[in-house]
Coordinates of C-alpha atoms in Angstrom, one line a residue:
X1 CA 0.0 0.0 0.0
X2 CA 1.2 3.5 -0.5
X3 CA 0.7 6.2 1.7
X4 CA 0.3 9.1 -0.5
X5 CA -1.6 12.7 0.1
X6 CA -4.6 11.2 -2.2
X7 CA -6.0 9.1 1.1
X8 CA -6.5 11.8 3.5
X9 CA -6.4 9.7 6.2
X10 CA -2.7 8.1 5.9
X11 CA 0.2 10.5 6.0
X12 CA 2.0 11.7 2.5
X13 CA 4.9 10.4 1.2
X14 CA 6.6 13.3 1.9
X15 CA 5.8 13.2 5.5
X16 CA 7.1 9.6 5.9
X17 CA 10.3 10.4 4.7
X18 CA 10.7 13.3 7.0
X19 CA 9.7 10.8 9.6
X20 CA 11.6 8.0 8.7
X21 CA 14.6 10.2 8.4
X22 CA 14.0 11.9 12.0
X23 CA 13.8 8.8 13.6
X24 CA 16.8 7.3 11.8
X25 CA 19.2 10.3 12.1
X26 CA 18.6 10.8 16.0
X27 CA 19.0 6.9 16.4
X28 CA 22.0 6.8 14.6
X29 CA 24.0 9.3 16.7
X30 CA 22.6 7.9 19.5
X31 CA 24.4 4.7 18.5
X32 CA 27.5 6.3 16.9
X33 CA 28.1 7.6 19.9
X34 CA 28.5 4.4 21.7
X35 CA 29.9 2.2 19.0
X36 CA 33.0 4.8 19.5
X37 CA 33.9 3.8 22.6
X38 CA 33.8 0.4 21.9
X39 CA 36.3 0.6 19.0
X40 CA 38.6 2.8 20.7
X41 CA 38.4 0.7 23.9
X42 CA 42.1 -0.6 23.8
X43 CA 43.1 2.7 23.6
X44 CA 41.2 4.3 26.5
X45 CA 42.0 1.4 28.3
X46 CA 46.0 2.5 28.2
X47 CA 44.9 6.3 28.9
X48 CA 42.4 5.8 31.8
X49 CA 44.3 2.6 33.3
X50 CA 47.4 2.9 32.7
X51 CA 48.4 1.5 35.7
X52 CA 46.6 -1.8 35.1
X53 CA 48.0 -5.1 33.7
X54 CA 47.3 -5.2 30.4
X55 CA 44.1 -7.1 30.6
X56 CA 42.5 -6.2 33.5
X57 CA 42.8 -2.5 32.4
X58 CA 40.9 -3.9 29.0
X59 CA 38.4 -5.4 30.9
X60 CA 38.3 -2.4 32.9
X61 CA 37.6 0.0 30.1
X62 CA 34.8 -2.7 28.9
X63 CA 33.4 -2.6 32.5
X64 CA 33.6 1.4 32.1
X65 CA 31.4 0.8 28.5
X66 CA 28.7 -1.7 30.3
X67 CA 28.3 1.7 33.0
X68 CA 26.0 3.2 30.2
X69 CA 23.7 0.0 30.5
X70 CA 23.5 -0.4 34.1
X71 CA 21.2 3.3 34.2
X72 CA 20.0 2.7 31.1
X73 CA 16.4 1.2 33.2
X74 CA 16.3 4.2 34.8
X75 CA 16.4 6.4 31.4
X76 CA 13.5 4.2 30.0
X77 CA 11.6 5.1 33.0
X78 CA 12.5 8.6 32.5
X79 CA 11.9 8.8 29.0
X80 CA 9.3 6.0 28.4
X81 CA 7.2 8.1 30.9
X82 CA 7.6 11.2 28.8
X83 CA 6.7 9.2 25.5
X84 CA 3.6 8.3 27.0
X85 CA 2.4 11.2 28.8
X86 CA 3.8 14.1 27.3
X87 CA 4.5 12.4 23.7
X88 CA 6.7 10.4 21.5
X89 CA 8.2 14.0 19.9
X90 CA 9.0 15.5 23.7
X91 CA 10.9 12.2 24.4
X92 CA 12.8 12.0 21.1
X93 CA 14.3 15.6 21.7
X94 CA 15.5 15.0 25.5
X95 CA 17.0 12.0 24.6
X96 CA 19.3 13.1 21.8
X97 CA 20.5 16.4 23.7
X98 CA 21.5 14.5 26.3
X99 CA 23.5 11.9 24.9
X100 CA 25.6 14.0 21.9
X101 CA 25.9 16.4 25.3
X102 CA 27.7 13.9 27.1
X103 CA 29.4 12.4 24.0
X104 CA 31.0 15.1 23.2
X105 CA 32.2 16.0 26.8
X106 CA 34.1 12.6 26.7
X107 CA 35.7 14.2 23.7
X108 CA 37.9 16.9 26.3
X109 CA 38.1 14.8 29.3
X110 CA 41.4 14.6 31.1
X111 CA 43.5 11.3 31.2
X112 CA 44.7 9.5 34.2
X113 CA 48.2 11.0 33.2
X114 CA 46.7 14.9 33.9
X115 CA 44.3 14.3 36.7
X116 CA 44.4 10.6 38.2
X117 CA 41.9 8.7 39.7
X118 CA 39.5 11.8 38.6
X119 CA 39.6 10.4 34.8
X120 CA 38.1 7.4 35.3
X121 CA 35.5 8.4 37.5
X122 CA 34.4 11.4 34.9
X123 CA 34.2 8.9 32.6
X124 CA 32.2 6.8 34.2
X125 CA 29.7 9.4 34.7
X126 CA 29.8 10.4 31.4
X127 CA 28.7 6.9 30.1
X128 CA 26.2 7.2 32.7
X129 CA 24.5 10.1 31.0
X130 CA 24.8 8.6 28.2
X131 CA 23.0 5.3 29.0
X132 CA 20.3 7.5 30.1
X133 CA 19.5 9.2 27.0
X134 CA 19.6 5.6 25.2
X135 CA 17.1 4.1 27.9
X136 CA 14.5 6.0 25.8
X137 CA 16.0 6.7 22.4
X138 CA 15.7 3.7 20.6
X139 CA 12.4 2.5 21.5
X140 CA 10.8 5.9 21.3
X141 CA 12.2 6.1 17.7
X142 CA 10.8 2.8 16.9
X143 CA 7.4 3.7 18.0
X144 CA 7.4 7.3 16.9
X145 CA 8.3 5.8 12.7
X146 CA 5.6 2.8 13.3
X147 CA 2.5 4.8 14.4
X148 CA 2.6 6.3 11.1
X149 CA 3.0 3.1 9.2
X150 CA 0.0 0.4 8.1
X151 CA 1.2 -3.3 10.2
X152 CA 2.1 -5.0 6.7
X153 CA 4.5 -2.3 6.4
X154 CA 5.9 -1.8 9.6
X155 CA 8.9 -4.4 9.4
X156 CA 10.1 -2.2 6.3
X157 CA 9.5 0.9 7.7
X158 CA 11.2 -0.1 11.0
X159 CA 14.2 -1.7 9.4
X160 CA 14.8 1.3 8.1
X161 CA 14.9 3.1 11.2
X162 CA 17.1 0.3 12.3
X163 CA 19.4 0.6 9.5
X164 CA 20.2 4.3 11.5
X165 CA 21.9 2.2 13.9
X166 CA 24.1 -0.3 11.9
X167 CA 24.8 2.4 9.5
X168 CA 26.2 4.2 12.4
X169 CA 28.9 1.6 13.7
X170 CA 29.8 2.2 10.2
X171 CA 30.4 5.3 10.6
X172 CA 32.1 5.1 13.7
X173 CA 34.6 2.3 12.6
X174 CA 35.1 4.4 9.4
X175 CA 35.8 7.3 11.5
X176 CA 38.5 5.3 13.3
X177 CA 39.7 3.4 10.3
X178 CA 40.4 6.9 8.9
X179 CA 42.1 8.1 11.7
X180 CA 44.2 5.0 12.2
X181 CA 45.1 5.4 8.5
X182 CA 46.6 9.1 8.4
X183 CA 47.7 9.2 12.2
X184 CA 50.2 7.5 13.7
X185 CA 49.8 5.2 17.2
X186 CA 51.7 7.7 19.3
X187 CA 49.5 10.5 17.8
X188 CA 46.0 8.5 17.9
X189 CA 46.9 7.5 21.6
X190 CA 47.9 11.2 22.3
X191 CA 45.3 13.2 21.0
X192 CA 43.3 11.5 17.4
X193 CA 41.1 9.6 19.7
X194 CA 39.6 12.5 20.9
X195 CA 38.2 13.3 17.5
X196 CA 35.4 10.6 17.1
X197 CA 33.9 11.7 20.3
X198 CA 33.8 15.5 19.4
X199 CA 32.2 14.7 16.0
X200 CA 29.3 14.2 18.4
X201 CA 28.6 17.7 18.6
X202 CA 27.9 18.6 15.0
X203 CA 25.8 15.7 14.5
X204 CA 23.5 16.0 17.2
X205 CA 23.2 19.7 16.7
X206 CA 21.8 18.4 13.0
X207 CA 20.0 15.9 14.8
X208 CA 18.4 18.2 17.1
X209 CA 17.4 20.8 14.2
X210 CA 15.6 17.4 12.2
X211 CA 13.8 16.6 15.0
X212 CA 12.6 20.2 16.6
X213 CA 10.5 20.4 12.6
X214 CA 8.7 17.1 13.8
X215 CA 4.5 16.7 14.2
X216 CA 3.5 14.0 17.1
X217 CA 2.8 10.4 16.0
X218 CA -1.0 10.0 14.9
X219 CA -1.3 7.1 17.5
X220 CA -0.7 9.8 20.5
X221 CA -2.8 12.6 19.1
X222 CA -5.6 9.8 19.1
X223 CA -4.6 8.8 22.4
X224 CA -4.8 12.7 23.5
X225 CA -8.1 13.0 22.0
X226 CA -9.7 10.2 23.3
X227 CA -8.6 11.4 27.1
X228 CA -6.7 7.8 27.1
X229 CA -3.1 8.7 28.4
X230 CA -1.8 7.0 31.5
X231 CA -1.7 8.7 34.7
X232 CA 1.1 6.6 35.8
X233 CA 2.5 4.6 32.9
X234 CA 5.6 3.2 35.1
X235 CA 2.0 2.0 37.5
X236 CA 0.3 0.8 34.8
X237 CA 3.3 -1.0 32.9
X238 CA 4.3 -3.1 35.7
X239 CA 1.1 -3.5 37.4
X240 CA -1.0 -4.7 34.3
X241 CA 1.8 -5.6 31.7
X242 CA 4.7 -6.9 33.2
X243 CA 4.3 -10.6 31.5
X244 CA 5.0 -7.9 28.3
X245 CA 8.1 -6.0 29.8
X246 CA 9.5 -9.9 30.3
X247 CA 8.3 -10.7 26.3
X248 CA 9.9 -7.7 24.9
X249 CA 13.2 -8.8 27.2
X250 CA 13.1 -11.9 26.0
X251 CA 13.2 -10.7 22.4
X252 CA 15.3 -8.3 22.9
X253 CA 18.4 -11.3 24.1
X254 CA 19.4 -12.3 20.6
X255 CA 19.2 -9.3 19.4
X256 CA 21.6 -7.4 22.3
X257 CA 24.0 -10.1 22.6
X258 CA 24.4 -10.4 19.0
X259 CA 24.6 -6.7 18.2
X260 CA 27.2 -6.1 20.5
X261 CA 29.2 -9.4 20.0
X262 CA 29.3 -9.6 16.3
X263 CA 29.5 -5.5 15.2
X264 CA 32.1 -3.8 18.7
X265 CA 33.6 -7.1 20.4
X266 CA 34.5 -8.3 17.5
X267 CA 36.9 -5.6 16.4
X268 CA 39.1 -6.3 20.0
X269 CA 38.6 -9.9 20.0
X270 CA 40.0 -9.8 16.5
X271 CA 43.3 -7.7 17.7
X272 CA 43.7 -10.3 20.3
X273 CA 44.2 -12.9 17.7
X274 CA 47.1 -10.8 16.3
X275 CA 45.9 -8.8 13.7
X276 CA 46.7 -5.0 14.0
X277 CA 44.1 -2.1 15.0
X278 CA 43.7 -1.4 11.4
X279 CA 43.4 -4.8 9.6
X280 CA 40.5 -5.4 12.6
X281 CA 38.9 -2.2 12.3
X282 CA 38.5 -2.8 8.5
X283 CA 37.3 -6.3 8.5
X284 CA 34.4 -4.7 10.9
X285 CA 34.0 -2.0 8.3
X286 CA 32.9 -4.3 5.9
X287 CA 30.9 -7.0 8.4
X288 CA 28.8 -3.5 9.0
X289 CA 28.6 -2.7 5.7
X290 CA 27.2 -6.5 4.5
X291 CA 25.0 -5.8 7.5
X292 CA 23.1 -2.8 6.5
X293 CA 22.0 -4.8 3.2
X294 CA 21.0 -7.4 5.2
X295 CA 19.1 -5.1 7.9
X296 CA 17.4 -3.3 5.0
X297 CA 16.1 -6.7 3.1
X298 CA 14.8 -8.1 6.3
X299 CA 12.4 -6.0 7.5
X300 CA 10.1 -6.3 4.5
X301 CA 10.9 -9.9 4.6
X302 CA 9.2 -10.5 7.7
X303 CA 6.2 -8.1 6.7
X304 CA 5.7 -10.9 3.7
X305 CA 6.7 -14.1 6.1
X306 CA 5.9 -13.0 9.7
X307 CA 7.7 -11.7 12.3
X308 CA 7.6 -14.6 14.8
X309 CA 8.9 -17.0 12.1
X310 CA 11.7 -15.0 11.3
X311 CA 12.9 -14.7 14.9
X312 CA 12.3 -18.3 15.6
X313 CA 14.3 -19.5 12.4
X314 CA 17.4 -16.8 13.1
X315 CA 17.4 -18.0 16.8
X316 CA 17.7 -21.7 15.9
X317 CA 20.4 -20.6 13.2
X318 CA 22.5 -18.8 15.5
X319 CA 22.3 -22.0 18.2
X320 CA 23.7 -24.3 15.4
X321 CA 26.1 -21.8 13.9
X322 CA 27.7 -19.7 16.4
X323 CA 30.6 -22.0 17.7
X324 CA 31.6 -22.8 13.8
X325 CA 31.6 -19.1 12.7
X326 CA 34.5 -18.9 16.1
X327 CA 36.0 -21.7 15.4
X328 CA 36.3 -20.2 11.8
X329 CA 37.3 -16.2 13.2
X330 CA 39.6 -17.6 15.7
X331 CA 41.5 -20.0 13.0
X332 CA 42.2 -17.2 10.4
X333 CA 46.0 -16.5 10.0
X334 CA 45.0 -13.8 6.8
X335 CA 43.2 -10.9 5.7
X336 CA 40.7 -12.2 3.4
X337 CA 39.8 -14.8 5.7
X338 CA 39.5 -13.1 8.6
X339 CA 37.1 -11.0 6.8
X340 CA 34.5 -13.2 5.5
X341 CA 34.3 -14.9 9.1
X342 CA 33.8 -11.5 10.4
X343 CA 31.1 -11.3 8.1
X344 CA 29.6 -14.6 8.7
X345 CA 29.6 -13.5 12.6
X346 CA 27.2 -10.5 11.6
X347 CA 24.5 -12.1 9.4
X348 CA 22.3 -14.0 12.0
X349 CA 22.5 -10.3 14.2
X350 CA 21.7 -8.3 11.5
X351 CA 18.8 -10.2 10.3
X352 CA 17.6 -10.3 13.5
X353 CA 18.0 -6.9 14.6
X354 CA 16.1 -6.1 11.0
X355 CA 13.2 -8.1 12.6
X356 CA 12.9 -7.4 16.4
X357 CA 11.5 -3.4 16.3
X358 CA 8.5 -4.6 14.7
X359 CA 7.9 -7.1 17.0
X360 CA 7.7 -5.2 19.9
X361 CA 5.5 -2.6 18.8
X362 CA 2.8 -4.8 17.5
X363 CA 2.7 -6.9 20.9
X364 CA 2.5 -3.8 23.1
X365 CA -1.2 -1.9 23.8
X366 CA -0.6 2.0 22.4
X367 CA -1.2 3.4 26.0
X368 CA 1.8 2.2 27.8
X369 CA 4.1 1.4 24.5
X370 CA 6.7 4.0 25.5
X371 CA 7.3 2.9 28.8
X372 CA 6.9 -1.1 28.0
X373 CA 9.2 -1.6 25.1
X374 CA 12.0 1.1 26.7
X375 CA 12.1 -0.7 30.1
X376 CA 11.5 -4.6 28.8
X377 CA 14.5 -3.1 25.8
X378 CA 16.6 -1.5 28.1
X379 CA 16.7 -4.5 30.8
X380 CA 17.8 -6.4 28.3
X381 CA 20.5 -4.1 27.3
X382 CA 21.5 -3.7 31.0
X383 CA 22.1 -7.4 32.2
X384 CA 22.6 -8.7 28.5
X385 CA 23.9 -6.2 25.7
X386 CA 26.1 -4.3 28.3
X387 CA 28.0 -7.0 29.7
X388 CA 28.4 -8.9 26.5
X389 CA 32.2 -7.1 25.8
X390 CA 33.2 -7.8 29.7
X391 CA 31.6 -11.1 29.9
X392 CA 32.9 -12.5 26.3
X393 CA 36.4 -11.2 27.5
X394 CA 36.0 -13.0 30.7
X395 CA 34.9 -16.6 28.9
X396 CA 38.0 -16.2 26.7
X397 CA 40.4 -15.2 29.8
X398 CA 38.9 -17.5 32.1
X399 CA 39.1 -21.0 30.3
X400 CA 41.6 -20.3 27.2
X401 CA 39.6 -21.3 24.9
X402 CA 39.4 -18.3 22.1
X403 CA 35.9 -19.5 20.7
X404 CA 34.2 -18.9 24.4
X405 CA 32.4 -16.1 23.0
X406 CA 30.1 -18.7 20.9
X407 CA 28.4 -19.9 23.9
X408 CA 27.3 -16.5 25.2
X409 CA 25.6 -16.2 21.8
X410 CA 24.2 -19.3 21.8
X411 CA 22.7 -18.1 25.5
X412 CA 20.9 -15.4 24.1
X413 CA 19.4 -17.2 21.3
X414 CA 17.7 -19.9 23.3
X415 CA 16.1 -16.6 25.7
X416 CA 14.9 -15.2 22.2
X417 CA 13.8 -19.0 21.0
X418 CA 12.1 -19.2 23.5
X419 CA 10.1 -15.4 23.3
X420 CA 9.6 -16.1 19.2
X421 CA 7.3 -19.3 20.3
X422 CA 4.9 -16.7 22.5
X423 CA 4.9 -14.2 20.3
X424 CA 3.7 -16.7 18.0
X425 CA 0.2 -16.9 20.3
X426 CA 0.1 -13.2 20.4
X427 CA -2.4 -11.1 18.1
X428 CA -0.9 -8.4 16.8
X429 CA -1.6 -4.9 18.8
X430 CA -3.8 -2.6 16.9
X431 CA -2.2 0.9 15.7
X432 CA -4.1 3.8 14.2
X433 CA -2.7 3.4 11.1
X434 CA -4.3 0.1 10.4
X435 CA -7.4 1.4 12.1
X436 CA -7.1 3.6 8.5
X437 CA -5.8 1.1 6.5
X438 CA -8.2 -0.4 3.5
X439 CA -10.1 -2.6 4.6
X440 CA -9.1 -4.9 1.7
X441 CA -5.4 -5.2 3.3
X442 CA -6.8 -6.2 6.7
X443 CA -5.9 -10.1 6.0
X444 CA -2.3 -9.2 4.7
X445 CA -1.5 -7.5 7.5
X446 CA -3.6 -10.0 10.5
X447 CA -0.2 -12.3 9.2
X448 CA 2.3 -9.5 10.4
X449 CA 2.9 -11.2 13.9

């Protein structure tokens, strides 16, 4: 179906783009932002640890990036409450000024060398704000591009929201792949890794200009009309829908664990086996790369096969696959092989992650959507996406065995298995947009779920 200005009651073509590209530009900063720590993670480790063996200050500096996760709960109480109450537009705003805020301040921080102790903690706190703003960000982007969008569109429009955040960690190993390229160690350890961070600033300034020109979602203005906003959506989320906040966790496993193992460990794990910061940086470059094709095709795959069949076959792929695919990455001694296994180790994630937005949108009531998928997504993140750097580190360190990694993968899978086979009994949540939709597309899109 398209959505052009000759139905009255859809949105034009011209404001879906704006809308797509809002949601995707503030989601990819939002993203960028933290992919550049995790690529420049050996390096920060040697400037804000220096005193540390080797790998404890590593783990250490991955400990410092799983920070942002631990508050990110509290950020999606924050922020889902706005998205609800005060709307999805309010939400989107407070969450990008605060993380390319706290972004760029990382950018001018001090190292242990000037100030001491004081350079960790400051940048601690700094990935604390940051896992603030992203407690909301993501999920109220999500929501914000699929209460415009018919249900047997929404995987395609979502995707392409979702795209904003793989095309990001493209960006951000690009950014770094550059840098590595034209500086040289002594000057990237010195003062080039301060340039990713400040980038921050000009691209959430951009950001924050896209998204002041934005109108609210049509699914909130109902809501407003109709006097049916929460009170209390935190009360009314955990009170009524908590079996939901666990749903949207369990969903969320693969898709954490995977996204953070396969796109940002990856790229230290793959130094560890011997290769240099550049020759890891670019074989991530291009796993990213293959990924955002990938992210792009599957969203309107699962509008055409169904999103619960989709995550239940990626899932059972991933089970059967991941120790393999290390086996593989760990075993490469050149270039060109190290590359396609870093590849092979992102096409289950990206799939999946192409998949997932959708889902949680069309199993979560309009009402309390803000605050449901934020805090069920951002638990998720907290005891499963966070970690995953620290605790693949700790498998490899703590039994010697360089494929280690596989088995935290294969951990999350069997969480979102499990999740893909009740979703499968769920009917889909009703939006306004279908509520508009032709009534001839109503059986196309009852098969969304």
């Amino acid at each position: 179906m398209s959505t052009t200005s000759s139905d009255p009651a859809l949105p034009s073509a011209r404001t879906m783009r704006r809308v797509t590209f809002a949601a995707a530009a503030g989601n990819t900063i939002e993203t960028y932002d933290y992919a550049v720590y995790g690529f420049l993670t050996v390096i920060l480790a040697k400037l804000f640890f220096p005193n540390s063996e080797p790998g404890v200050a590593l783990l250490s500096a991955f400990a410092v990036f799983g920070v942002a996760f631990v508050v990110r709960p509290l950020g999606s109480l924050l922020f889902g409450t706005i998205a609800d109450r005060y709307g999805r537009r309010t939400s989107l705003l407070g969450t990008l000024v605060l993380v390319a805020s706290a972004t760029t301040l990382i950018g001018v921080l001090p190292t242990a060398a000037s100030i001491g102790i004081w350079a960790p903690i400051l940048l601690v706190l700094m990935r604390a704000l940051q896992g603030l703003a992203a407690g909301g960000e993501y999920s109220t982007a999500m929501i914000y591009a699929a209460e415009f969008t018919p249900q047997n569109r929404r995987g395609a429009m979502t995707s392409r929201v979702q795209m904003g955040s793989v095309v990001s960690l493209l960006l951000a190993a690009g950014v770094v792949l550059l840098l590595n390229g034209i500086l040289t160690p002594e000057e990237m350890a010195a003062w080039g890794w301060r340039i990713p961070f400040l980038l921050a600033l000009p691209l959430g300034l951009f950001g924050i200009y896209i998204r002041t020109r934005l109108e609210e979602s049509p699914e909130f203005q109902a809501l407003a009309r109709a006097d049916a906003l929460p009170a209390s959506p935190v009360k009314e989320s955990f009170g009524r829908h908590g079996g939901l906040i666990v749903l949207v966790f369990g969903v969320a496993a693969f898709q954490q664990i995977g996204y953070y193992v396969a796109f940002t460990f990856a790229q230290s794990y793959i130094i560890q086996l011997g290769f240099t910061q550049g020759e890891a940086t670019l074989a991530t470059v291009i796993s990213i790369a293959v990924a955002v094709v990938l992210v792009a095709a599957g969203g309107p795959l699962s509008d055409r096969l169904g999103r619960w069949r989709m995550l239940l076959g990626l899932s059972v792929a991933m089970i059967v696959t991941a120790y393999p695919i290390f086996v593989g990455l760990s075993s490469a001694r050149t270039l060109p092989l190290l590359i396609v296994m870093t590849v092979a180790l992102g096409v289950l994630p990206a799939l999946y992650t192409s998949v997932a937005p959708a889902t949680y949108i069309e199993i979560l009531p309009a009402p309390v959507r803000g605050t449901v998928f934020a805090v069920g997504f951002a638990l998720a993140a907290a005891l499963l996406g966070g970690p995953a750097l620290y605790i693949s580190q700790v498998l490899v360190e703590a039994t010697g065995n360089t494929r280690a990694p596989a088995f935290y993968l294969m951990f999350g899978a069997v969480l979102s298995l499990v999740a893909a086979l009740v979703v499968r009994r769920r009917r889909p949540a009703e939006l306004l947009a279908d509520r508009v939709a032709p009534a001839a597309e109503a059986p196309r899109a009852a098969e969304g779920v």
